[in-house]
Coordinates of C-alpha atoms and ligand atoms in Angstrom, one line a residue:
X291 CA 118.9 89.5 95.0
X292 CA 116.4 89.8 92.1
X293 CA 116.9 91.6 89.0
X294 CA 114.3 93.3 88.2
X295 CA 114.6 95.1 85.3
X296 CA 116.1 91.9 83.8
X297 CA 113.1 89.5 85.0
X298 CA 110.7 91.7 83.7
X299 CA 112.1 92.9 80.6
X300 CA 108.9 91.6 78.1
X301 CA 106.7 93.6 80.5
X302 CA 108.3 97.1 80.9
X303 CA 109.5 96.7 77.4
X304 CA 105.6 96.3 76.1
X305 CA 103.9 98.8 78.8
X306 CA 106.5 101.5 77.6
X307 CA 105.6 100.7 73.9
X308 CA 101.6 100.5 75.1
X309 CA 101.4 103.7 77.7
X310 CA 100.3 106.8 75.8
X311 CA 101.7 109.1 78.5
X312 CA 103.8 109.6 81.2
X313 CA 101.8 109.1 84.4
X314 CA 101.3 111.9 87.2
X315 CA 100.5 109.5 90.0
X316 CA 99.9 105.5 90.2
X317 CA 97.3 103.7 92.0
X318 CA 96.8 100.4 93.2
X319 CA 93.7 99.6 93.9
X320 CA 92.6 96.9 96.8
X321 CA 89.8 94.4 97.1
X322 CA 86.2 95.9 96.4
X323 CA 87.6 99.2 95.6
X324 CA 88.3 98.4 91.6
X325 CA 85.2 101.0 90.9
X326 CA 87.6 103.8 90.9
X327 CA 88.9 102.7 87.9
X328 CA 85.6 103.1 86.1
X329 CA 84.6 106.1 87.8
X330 CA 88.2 107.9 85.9
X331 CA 87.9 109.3 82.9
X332 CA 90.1 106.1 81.1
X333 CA 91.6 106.8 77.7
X334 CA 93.3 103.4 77.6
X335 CA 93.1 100.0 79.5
X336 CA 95.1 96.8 79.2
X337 CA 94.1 93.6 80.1
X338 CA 97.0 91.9 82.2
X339 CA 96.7 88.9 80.4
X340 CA 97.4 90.0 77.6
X341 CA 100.9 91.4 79.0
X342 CA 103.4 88.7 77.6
X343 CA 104.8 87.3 80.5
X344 CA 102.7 89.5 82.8
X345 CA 102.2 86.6 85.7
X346 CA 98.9 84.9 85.8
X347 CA 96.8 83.0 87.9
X348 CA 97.0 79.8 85.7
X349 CA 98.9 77.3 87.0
X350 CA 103.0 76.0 86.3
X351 CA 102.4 72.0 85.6
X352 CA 104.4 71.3 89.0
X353 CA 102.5 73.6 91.2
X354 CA 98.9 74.5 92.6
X355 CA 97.0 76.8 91.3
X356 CA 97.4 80.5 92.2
X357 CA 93.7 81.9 92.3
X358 CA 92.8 85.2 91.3
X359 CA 91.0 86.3 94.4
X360 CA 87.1 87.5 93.9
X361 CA 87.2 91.8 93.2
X362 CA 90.6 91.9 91.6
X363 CA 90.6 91.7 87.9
X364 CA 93.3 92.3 86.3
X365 CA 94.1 95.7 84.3
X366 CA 95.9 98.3 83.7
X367 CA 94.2 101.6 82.9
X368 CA 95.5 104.8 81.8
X369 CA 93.0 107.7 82.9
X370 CA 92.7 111.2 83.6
X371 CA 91.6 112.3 86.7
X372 CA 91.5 116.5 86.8
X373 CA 94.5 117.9 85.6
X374 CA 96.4 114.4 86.3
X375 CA 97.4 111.6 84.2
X376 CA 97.2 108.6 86.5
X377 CA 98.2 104.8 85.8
X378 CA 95.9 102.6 87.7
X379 CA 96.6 98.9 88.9
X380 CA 93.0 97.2 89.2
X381 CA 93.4 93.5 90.7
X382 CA 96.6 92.5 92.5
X383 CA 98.5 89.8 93.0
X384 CA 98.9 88.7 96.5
X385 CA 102.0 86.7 98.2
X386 CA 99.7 84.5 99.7
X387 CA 98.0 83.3 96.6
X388 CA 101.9 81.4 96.2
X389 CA 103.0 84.1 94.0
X390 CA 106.9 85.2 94.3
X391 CA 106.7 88.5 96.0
X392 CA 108.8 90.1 92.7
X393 CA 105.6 89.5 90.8
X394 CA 103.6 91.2 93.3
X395 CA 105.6 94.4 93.2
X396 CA 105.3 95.1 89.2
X397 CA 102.8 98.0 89.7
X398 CA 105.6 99.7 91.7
X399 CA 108.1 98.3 89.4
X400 CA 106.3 99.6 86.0
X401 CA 104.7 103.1 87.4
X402 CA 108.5 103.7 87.8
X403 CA 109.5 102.8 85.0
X404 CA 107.4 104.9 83.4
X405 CA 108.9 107.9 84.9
X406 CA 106.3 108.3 88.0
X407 CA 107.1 109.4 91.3
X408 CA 103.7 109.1 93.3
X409 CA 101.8 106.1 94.2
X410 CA 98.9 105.4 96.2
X411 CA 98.3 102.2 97.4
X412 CA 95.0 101.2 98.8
X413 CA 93.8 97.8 100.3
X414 CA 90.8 96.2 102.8
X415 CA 91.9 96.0 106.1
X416 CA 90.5 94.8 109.5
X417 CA 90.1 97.7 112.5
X418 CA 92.3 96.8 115.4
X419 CA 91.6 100.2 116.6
X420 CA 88.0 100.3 118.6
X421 CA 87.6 104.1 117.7
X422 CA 87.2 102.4 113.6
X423 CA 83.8 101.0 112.4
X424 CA 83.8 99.1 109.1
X425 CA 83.2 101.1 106.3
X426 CA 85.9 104.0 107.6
X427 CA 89.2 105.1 105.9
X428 CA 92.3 105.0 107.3
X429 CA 95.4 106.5 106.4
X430 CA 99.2 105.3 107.6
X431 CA 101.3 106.7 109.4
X432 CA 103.7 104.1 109.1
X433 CA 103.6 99.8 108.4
X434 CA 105.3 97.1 110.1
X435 CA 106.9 94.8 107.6
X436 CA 108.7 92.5 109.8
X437 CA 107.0 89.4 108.6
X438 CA 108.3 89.4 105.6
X439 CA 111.7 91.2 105.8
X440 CA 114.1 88.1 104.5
X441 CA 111.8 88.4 101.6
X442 CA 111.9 92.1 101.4
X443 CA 115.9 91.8 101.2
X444 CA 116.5 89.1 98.6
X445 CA 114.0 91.5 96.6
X446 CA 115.5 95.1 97.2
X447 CA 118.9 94.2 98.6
X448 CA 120.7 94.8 101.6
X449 CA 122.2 98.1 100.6
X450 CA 118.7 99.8 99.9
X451 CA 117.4 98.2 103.1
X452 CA 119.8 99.7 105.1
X453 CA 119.6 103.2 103.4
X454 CA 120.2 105.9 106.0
X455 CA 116.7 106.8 107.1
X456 CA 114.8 105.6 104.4
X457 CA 111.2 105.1 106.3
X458 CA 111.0 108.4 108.1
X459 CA 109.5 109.5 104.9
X460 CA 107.5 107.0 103.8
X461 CA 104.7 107.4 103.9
X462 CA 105.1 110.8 102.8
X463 CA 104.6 113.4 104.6
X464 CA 103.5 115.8 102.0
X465 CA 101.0 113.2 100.7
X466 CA 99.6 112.7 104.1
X467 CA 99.1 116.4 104.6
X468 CA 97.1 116.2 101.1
X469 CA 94.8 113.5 102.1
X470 CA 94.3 114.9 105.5
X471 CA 93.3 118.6 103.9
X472 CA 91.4 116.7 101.1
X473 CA 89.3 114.9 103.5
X474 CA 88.6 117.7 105.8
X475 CA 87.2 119.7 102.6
X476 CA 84.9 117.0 102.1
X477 CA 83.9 116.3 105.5
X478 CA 85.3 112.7 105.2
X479 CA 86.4 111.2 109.3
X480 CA 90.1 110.1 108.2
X481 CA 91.7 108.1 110.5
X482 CA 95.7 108.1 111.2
X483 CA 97.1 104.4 112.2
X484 CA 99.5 101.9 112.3
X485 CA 99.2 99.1 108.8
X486 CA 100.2 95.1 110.1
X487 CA 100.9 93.4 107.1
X488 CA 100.0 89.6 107.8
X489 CA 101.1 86.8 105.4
X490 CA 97.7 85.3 105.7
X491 CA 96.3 83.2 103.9
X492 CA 93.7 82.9 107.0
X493 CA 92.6 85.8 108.8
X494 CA 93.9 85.9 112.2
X495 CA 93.2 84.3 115.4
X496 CA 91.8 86.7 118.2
X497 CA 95.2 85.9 120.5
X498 CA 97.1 87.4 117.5
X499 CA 94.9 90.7 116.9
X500 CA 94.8 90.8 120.7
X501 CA 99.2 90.7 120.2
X502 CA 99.0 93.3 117.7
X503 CA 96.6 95.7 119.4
X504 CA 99.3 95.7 122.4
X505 CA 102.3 96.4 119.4
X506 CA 100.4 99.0 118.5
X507 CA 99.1 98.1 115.4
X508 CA 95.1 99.7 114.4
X509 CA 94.4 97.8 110.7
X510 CA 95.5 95.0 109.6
X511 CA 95.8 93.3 106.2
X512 CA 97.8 91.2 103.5
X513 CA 99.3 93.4 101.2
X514 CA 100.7 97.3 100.0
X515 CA 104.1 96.7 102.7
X516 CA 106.3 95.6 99.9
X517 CA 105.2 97.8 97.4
X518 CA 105.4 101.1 99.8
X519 CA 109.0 99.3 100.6
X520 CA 110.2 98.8 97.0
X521 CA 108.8 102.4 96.3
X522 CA 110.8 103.6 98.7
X523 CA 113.7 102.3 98.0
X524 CA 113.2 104.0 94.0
X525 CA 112.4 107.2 95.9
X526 CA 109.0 107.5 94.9
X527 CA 106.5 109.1 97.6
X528 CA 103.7 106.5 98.9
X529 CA 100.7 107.3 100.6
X530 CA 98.8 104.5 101.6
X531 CA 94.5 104.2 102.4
X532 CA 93.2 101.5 104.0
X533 CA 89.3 100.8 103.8
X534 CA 88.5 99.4 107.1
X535 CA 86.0 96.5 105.6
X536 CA 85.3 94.5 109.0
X537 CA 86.5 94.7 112.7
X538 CA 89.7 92.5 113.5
X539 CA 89.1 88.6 114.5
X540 CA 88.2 88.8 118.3
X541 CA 87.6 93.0 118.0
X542 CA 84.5 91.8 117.0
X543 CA 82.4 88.4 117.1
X544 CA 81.3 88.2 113.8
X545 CA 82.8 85.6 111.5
X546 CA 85.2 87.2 109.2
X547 CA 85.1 86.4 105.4
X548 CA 86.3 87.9 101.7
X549 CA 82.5 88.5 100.6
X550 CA 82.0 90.9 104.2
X551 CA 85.6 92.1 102.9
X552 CA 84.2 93.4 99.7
X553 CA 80.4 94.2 100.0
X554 CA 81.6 97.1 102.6
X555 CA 84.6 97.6 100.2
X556 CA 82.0 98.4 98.0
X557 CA 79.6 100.4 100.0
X558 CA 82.9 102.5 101.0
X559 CA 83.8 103.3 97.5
X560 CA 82.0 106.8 96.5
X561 CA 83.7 107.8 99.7
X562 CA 86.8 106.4 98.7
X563 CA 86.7 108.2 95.2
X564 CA 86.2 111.5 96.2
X565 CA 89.1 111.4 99.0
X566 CA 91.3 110.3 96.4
X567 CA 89.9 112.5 93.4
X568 CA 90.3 115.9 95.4
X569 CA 93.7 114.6 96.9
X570 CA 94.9 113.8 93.3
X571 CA 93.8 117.3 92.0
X572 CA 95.5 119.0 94.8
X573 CA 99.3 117.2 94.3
Ligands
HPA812 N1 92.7 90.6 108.4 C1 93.6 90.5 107.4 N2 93.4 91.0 106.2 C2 92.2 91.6 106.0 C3 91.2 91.7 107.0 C4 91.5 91.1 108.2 O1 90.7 91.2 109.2 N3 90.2 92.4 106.4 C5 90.5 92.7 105.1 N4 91.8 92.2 104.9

């Protein structure tokens, strides 16, 4: 098992010295959706390369490049939003850009750190579910993370794994109850579903979607399980949005790709920001 605290000891140590508050709420933002970030009223933003240590896209001599996918700069801002102080992660690192999957939880690992106990994680996902249309929100339910549970151990450890319980509340119940309220008051169609994590890199093949539709899954997408999982496990409460960006390989015809991904991402994201702004005023 990793240790955390001691692997990332430059970072936390330097965000604790750098954050000039204790944050409210945390928020990981997915691809296309980084406008949030400037929509919030920011009082302080750090680069994430300029994080000593903080992992980077540039390359160890030994190994391929890591590439920082299009629509996920890296930042960390501090804002307020309403009443709220809110830490917000803008450009994340993905497991199937070849980076270790303790890198890929830091947001979770830092919001903590910093003495928060609410974290939203958003990401692009593809609609399983015929009743979505690209360009709709979706909220969880619940996630499958069977793909990647041997990794999801050697991070949090078989005792916190095996915590009595310790998905029936995640995501939260409380914090679904919020979204679902918030988006009713704003006349936003909130879907309820089922989040497939897939390792990627590739989209899927229509046999596989066709799989998952029958398991019950309605979005799918390639990150946010291990970060509601190691949140979790610190008892913080998750809520988790998905912006449906495209219709799953073989759901529909059209050929998928990360530009479709963020373009509706994009078109999605005044939407997006309102759900989340009336949600985070109302917690
Ligand atoms: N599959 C996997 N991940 C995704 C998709 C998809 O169709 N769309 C956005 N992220």
């Amino acid at each position: 098992m990793v240790n955390l605290n001691l692997k990332y000891q430059d970072i936390l140590a330097y965000i604790i010295k750098e954050s000039p508050f204790t944050p409210d709420i945390a928020i990981v933002l997915g691809s296309g959706l980084g406008t949030f970030a400037e929509s919030s009223d920011k009082i302080k933003s750090i680069r994430t390369s300029q994080i000593p240590s903080y992992p980077s896209s540039q390359p160890k001599a030994d190994e391929p490049p890591a590439q920082t996918i299009e629509g996920h700069s890296g930042y960390i801002h501090f804002s307020k939003i309403g009443n709220k102080q809110v830490i917000i992660f803008q450009g994340r690192l993905h497991f199937y850009e070849g980076y270790d999957l303790s890198d890929c939880i830091l947001p979770v690992l830092i919001s903590k750190k910093l003495g928060c106990n609410f974290i939203i994680l958003t990401n692009a996902a593809g609609g399983i579910n015929k009743n979505f249309t690209p360009g709709d929100l979706m909220l969880s339910e619940s996630f499958n993370s069977i793909n990647i549970k041997k990794e999801l151990t050697n991070l949090i450890g078989i005792s916190s794994f095996n915590a009595k319980n310790s998905f029936l509340n995640c995501p939260s119940e409380k914090f679904n109850s919020i979204f679902k309220k918030s988006a009713a008051s704003l006349g936003i169609n909130l879907h309820s579903g089922n989040y497939w994590y897939g390792k990627g890199p590739s989209y899927e093949t229509p046999a596989e979607v066709e799989m998952l539709k029958r398991f019950g899954a309605d979005a799918i997408g390639m990150s946010t399980v291990h970060e509601a999982v190691l949140a979790s496990s610190l008892n913080m409460e998750v809520a988790i949005i998905s912006c449906i960006t495209n219709m799953a390989a073989g759901i529909s015809k059209q050929k998928l790709s990360h530009d479709e991904v963020t373009l509706t991402a994009n078109k999605a994201s005044e939407k997006f920001s309102s759900l989340l702004k009336t949600a985070i005023s109302i917690l």
